[in-house]
């Protein structure tokens, strides 16, 4: 069950709601990691520190409880609580996008209602996964949540096994609450959308530079910015920079050598930014990859990475693996 947080918005709240134009102008959104305590519960102190690092280094949006933040491993109660906490702590400094997606339309509607009730600026919505539907069903599903408030469409066929084609997006774009698309299907697709006048964010760190400067993407919704927010901001704000893009490419290759967020969780733990706690089914990278990360940090420069502690190679026994949370 989703907690009953919904309440009517006051007139002042309605007047101060973030405009669609503000949301559509965001260039660097971090899909922020959710850190854990040894018992597997949220480590809000570490979470707040990580979000602050994003803000200080120039991220203008935070995606809460997405796939990087492991929203799929949370109860709805916890997910809405984390969105509310982020809004209350940082909503005046950065735009908050809450993941409200579900493969169940009824749950997606409830999550969207509750997310907006606690103050998120926009909702991020994946298409129904596993229990795939037809293209007409995709349109109907998304129209159900678009009727509630500003929505970003998230297309990631590698996780949902279903592509959201441009024909569906074109229909959804008729809604006044359609913000744009977070797109994983590549830069050719992004170029198609920007040529049509749609707002698009790259969801692939290794493609985001070219998406931004060659294909018209407004920016990126990034995993890597958890670790190197300053460099990711430079890629999105600093003009075309193939030299920097080439410099960070080996890091991107390392980060996504196993499904996200396995690499991210391992890296943040080795930087001392979070406790080395994993909720199953996620499991730390093997020691060879942990050693490789330390080498990458030293080659790129420790100053480019979040945190202040020396990077270290953690032993297997340093990690805490939680199967009940």
Coordinates of C-alpha atoms in Angstrom, one line a residue:
X1 CA 0.0 0.0 0.0
X2 CA 1.1 3.6 -0.7
X3 CA 0.9 5.9 2.3
X4 CA -1.9 8.5 2.2
X5 CA 0.3 11.6 1.8
X6 CA -2.0 13.3 -0.7
X7 CA -3.4 16.7 0.2
X8 CA -4.8 19.6 -1.8
X9 CA -2.2 22.2 -2.9
X10 CA -2.7 25.8 -1.7
X11 CA -3.0 28.7 -4.1
X12 CA 0.6 29.8 -3.3
X13 CA 1.8 26.3 -4.0
X14 CA 0.1 26.2 -7.4
X15 CA 1.6 29.6 -8.3
X16 CA 5.1 28.5 -7.4
X17 CA 5.1 25.1 -9.1
X18 CA 8.1 24.7 -11.4
X19 CA 7.2 25.6 -15.0
X20 CA 7.5 23.1 -17.8
X21 CA 10.2 25.3 -19.4
X22 CA 12.3 25.1 -16.3
X23 CA 12.2 21.3 -16.3
X24 CA 12.9 21.1 -20.0
X25 CA 16.0 23.2 -19.6
X26 CA 17.7 20.9 -17.1
X27 CA 21.1 19.7 -18.5
X28 CA 22.6 17.5 -15.9
X29 CA 20.3 15.3 -13.8
X30 CA 21.9 12.8 -11.5
X31 CA 20.1 9.5 -11.0
X32 CA 21.3 9.5 -7.4
X33 CA 22.4 6.4 -5.5
X34 CA 20.5 5.3 -2.4
X35 CA 23.0 4.4 0.3
X36 CA 22.3 1.9 3.1
X37 CA 23.1 1.2 6.7
X38 CA 24.4 -2.2 7.7
X39 CA 20.9 -3.4 8.4
X40 CA 19.8 -2.5 4.8
X41 CA 17.8 0.6 5.7
X42 CA 18.4 4.0 4.2
X43 CA 21.5 5.9 5.3
X44 CA 20.0 9.3 5.0
X45 CA 23.1 11.1 6.2
X46 CA 25.2 9.5 3.4
X47 CA 22.4 10.2 1.0
X48 CA 22.2 13.9 1.9
X49 CA 26.0 14.2 1.6
X50 CA 25.9 12.6 -1.9
X51 CA 23.1 14.9 -3.1
X52 CA 25.0 17.9 -1.7
X53 CA 28.0 16.9 -3.7
X54 CA 25.9 16.9 -6.8
X55 CA 24.5 20.3 -6.2
X56 CA 27.9 21.8 -5.3
X57 CA 29.4 20.4 -8.5
X58 CA 26.6 21.8 -10.8
X59 CA 23.9 19.2 -11.2
X60 CA 20.6 21.0 -11.8
X61 CA 18.3 18.0 -11.3
X62 CA 18.1 14.9 -9.1
X63 CA 16.3 11.7 -10.0
X64 CA 15.1 9.9 -6.9
X65 CA 14.6 6.2 -6.6
X66 CA 15.2 5.4 -10.2
X67 CA 16.9 2.2 -11.4
X68 CA 20.3 3.7 -10.2
X69 CA 18.7 4.6 -6.9
X70 CA 17.2 1.1 -6.7
X71 CA 13.6 2.2 -6.4
X72 CA 12.6 -1.3 -7.6
X73 CA 14.0 -2.7 -4.3
X74 CA 11.8 -0.3 -2.2
X75 CA 8.3 -0.5 -0.8
X76 CA 6.1 2.3 -2.0
X77 CA 6.1 3.7 1.5
X78 CA 9.9 4.0 1.4
X79 CA 10.0 5.4 -2.1
X80 CA 7.5 8.2 -1.4
X81 CA 9.3 8.9 1.9
X82 CA 12.6 9.3 0.1
X83 CA 11.1 11.6 -2.5
X84 CA 9.5 13.7 0.3
X85 CA 12.8 13.8 2.2
X86 CA 14.7 15.0 -1.0
X87 CA 12.1 17.7 -1.7
X88 CA 12.1 18.9 1.9
X89 CA 15.9 19.0 2.1
X90 CA 16.9 20.1 -1.5
X91 CA 13.8 21.2 -3.4
X92 CA 14.7 24.9 -3.1
X93 CA 18.2 24.2 -4.6
X94 CA 17.6 21.7 -7.4
X95 CA 14.8 20.2 -9.3
X96 CA 13.5 16.9 -8.0
X97 CA 12.3 14.2 -10.4
X98 CA 10.7 11.2 -8.7
X99 CA 10.5 7.8 -10.2
X100 CA 6.9 6.7 -10.1
X101 CA 6.9 4.1 -12.8
X102 CA 5.5 0.6 -12.5
X103 CA 4.4 -2.2 -14.8
X104 CA 1.0 -1.9 -13.1
X105 CA -0.9 1.2 -14.2
X106 CA -2.9 1.4 -11.0
X107 CA 0.4 1.5 -9.0
X108 CA 1.9 4.0 -11.4
X109 CA -1.1 6.3 -11.0
X110 CA -1.0 6.1 -7.2
X111 CA 2.8 6.6 -7.0
X112 CA 2.5 9.7 -9.3
X113 CA -0.3 11.2 -7.2
X114 CA 1.7 10.7 -4.0
X115 CA 4.9 11.9 -5.5
X116 CA 3.3 15.2 -6.6
X117 CA 1.5 15.4 -3.2
X118 CA 4.9 15.5 -1.4
X119 CA 6.3 18.1 -3.8
X120 CA 8.3 16.5 -6.6
X121 CA 8.7 18.7 -9.6
X122 CA 8.2 16.0 -12.2
X123 CA 7.6 12.2 -12.5
X124 CA 9.8 9.8 -14.4
X125 CA 7.9 6.8 -16.0
X126 CA 9.2 3.6 -17.5
X127 CA 6.9 1.7 -19.7
X128 CA 5.2 -1.5 -18.3
X129 CA 7.8 -4.3 -18.2
X130 CA 7.6 -8.1 -18.2
X131 CA 3.8 -8.0 -18.6
X132 CA 4.2 -6.2 -22.0
X133 CA 1.3 -4.5 -23.6
X134 CA 0.3 -3.3 -27.1
X135 CA 1.2 0.1 -28.5
X136 CA -2.4 1.2 -27.8
X137 CA -1.9 -0.1 -24.3
X138 CA 1.3 2.0 -23.9
X139 CA -0.6 5.1 -25.0
X140 CA -3.4 4.4 -22.5
X141 CA -1.0 3.7 -19.7
X142 CA 1.0 6.9 -20.2
X143 CA -2.1 9.0 -20.6
X144 CA -3.3 7.8 -17.2
X145 CA -0.2 9.3 -15.5
X146 CA 0.1 12.3 -17.9
X147 CA -3.4 13.4 -16.6
X148 CA -1.8 14.0 -13.1
X149 CA 1.2 16.2 -13.7
X150 CA 4.5 16.7 -15.6
X151 CA 5.9 13.4 -16.8
X152 CA 9.2 12.3 -18.5
X153 CA 8.9 9.2 -20.6
X154 CA 11.7 6.8 -20.0
X155 CA 12.6 4.4 -22.8
X156 CA 15.1 1.6 -21.9
X157 CA 14.4 -1.5 -24.0
X158 CA 17.3 -3.4 -22.5
X159 CA 15.4 -3.5 -19.1
X160 CA 11.8 -3.5 -20.3
X161 CA 12.3 -5.6 -23.4
X162 CA 9.9 -3.3 -25.2
X163 CA 10.8 -0.2 -27.2
X164 CA 8.6 2.9 -27.0
X165 CA 8.5 3.9 -30.7
X166 CA 8.3 7.5 -32.0
X167 CA 4.8 6.9 -33.1
X168 CA 3.7 6.4 -29.5
X169 CA 5.8 9.4 -28.3
X170 CA 4.2 11.6 -31.0
X171 CA 0.7 10.8 -29.6
X172 CA 1.8 11.4 -25.9
X173 CA 3.4 14.7 -26.8
X174 CA -0.1 16.1 -27.4
X175 CA -0.6 16.1 -23.6
X176 CA 0.2 19.5 -21.9
X177 CA 2.0 17.5 -19.2
X178 CA 4.4 15.8 -21.6
X179 CA 7.9 17.0 -20.7
X180 CA 10.1 15.0 -23.0
X181 CA 11.9 11.7 -23.3
X182 CA 14.8 10.0 -21.4
X183 CA 16.1 7.9 -24.2
X184 CA 18.4 4.9 -24.2
X185 CA 17.9 3.8 -27.8
X186 CA 20.8 5.7 -29.1
X187 CA 21.7 9.0 -30.7
X188 CA 20.0 8.4 -34.0
X189 CA 16.7 8.2 -32.1
X190 CA 17.5 11.3 -30.1
X191 CA 18.3 13.2 -33.3
X192 CA 14.9 12.1 -34.8
X193 CA 13.1 13.5 -31.7
X194 CA 15.0 16.8 -31.6
X195 CA 14.4 17.3 -35.3
X196 CA 10.7 16.9 -34.4
X197 CA 11.0 19.6 -31.7
X198 CA 10.8 17.2 -28.7
X199 CA 12.9 17.6 -25.6
X200 CA 15.2 14.6 -25.0
X201 CA 17.8 13.6 -22.5
X202 CA 20.4 11.0 -23.2
X203 CA 20.3 8.1 -20.7
X204 CA 23.7 6.8 -21.8
X205 CA 26.7 8.4 -20.3
X206 CA 29.0 7.1 -23.0
X207 CA 26.8 8.7 -25.7
X208 CA 25.7 11.9 -23.9
X209 CA 28.5 14.2 -25.2
X210 CA 27.6 13.5 -28.8
X211 CA 23.9 13.5 -28.0
X212 CA 24.2 17.0 -26.5
X213 CA 26.4 18.7 -29.1
X214 CA 25.7 16.8 -32.3
X215 CA 22.1 15.5 -31.9
X216 CA 20.3 18.3 -30.0
X217 CA 19.7 16.6 -26.6
X218 CA 19.1 19.1 -23.8
X219 CA 21.4 17.1 -21.6
X220 CA 21.8 13.8 -19.7
X221 CA 20.3 11.9 -16.9
X222 CA 23.5 10.4 -15.6
X223 CA 24.8 7.6 -13.5
X224 CA 28.4 8.7 -13.8
X225 CA 27.7 12.1 -12.2
X226 CA 27.3 10.4 -8.9
X227 CA 31.1 9.9 -9.1
X228 CA 32.4 12.7 -11.4
X229 CA 29.7 15.4 -11.3
X230 CA 32.1 18.2 -12.2
X231 CA 33.4 16.5 -15.3
X232 CA 29.8 15.5 -16.4
X233 CA 28.8 19.2 -16.0
X234 CA 31.7 20.2 -18.2
X235 CA 30.5 17.7 -20.8
X236 CA 27.0 19.2 -20.8
X237 CA 27.7 22.9 -20.3
X238 CA 31.2 23.5 -21.6
X239 CA 30.8 23.1 -25.3
X240 CA 31.9 20.4 -27.6
X241 CA 35.0 18.7 -26.0
X242 CA 36.0 15.4 -27.7
X243 CA 39.2 15.4 -25.7
X244 CA 37.4 15.3 -22.4
X245 CA 34.9 12.8 -23.8
X246 CA 37.7 10.5 -24.8
X247 CA 39.4 10.9 -21.4
X248 CA 36.3 9.6 -19.5
X249 CA 35.4 6.8 -21.9
X250 CA 37.5 4.1 -20.2
X251 CA 35.8 5.1 -16.9
X252 CA 32.4 4.7 -18.5
X253 CA 33.4 1.3 -19.9
X254 CA 34.4 0.2 -16.3
X255 CA 31.3 1.6 -14.7
X256 CA 28.9 -0.4 -16.9
X257 CA 31.0 -3.6 -17.2
X258 CA 28.2 -5.2 -15.1
X259 CA 24.5 -4.1 -14.9
X260 CA 24.0 -0.7 -13.3
X261 CA 24.2 0.1 -10.3
X262 CA 26.7 -2.6 -9.4
X263 CA 29.8 -0.7 -10.6
X264 CA 28.5 2.6 -9.1
X265 CA 27.8 1.0 -5.7
X266 CA 31.3 -0.6 -5.6
X267 CA 33.0 2.7 -6.6
X268 CA 31.2 4.8 -4.1
X269 CA 32.1 2.4 -1.3
X270 CA 35.8 2.3 -2.4
X271 CA 35.8 6.1 -2.3
X272 CA 34.5 6.1 1.2
X273 CA 31.4 8.0 0.3
X274 CA 28.9 5.3 1.3
X275 CA 29.1 2.2 3.5
X276 CA 29.9 -1.0 1.5
X277 CA 26.3 -2.3 1.9
X278 CA 24.5 -4.1 -1.0
X279 CA 20.9 -5.0 -1.1
X280 CA 20.5 -8.3 -3.0
X281 CA 20.3 -9.1 -5.8
X282 CA 23.1 -6.6 -6.4
X283 CA 26.5 -7.8 -5.5
X284 CA 30.0 -6.1 -5.5
X285 CA 32.3 -6.2 -8.5
X286 CA 35.0 -8.8 -8.3
X287 CA 38.4 -7.8 -6.8
X288 CA 40.1 -7.5 -10.2
X289 CA 37.5 -4.8 -11.2
X290 CA 38.0 -3.1 -7.8
X291 CA 41.7 -2.8 -8.4
X292 CA 41.0 -1.5 -11.9
X293 CA 38.8 1.3 -10.4
X294 CA 41.6 2.4 -8.1
X295 CA 43.9 2.7 -11.1
X296 CA 41.4 4.7 -13.1
X297 CA 40.9 7.1 -10.2
X298 CA 44.6 7.7 -10.0
X299 CA 45.0 8.1 -13.8
X300 CA 42.1 10.6 -14.0
X301 CA 42.9 12.4 -10.8
X302 CA 41.3 11.9 -7.4
X303 CA 40.2 15.5 -7.4
X304 CA 37.6 14.7 -10.1
X305 CA 35.8 12.2 -7.9
X306 CA 33.4 12.8 -5.0
X307 CA 34.5 12.4 -1.5
X308 CA 37.6 13.3 0.4
X309 CA 39.0 9.9 1.5
X310 CA 41.7 8.1 -0.3
X311 CA 40.4 5.5 -2.8
X312 CA 41.1 2.0 -1.7
X313 CA 40.6 -1.6 -2.8
X314 CA 38.0 -3.2 -0.5
X315 CA 38.3 -6.9 0.5
X316 CA 35.5 -9.3 0.0
X317 CA 34.9 -9.3 3.8
X318 CA 34.5 -5.5 3.9
X319 CA 31.2 -5.8 2.1
X320 CA 27.8 -6.4 3.8
X321 CA 25.3 -8.2 1.7
X322 CA 21.7 -7.8 2.9
X323 CA 19.0 -10.2 1.7
X324 CA 16.1 -9.0 3.9
X325 CA 15.4 -5.3 4.1

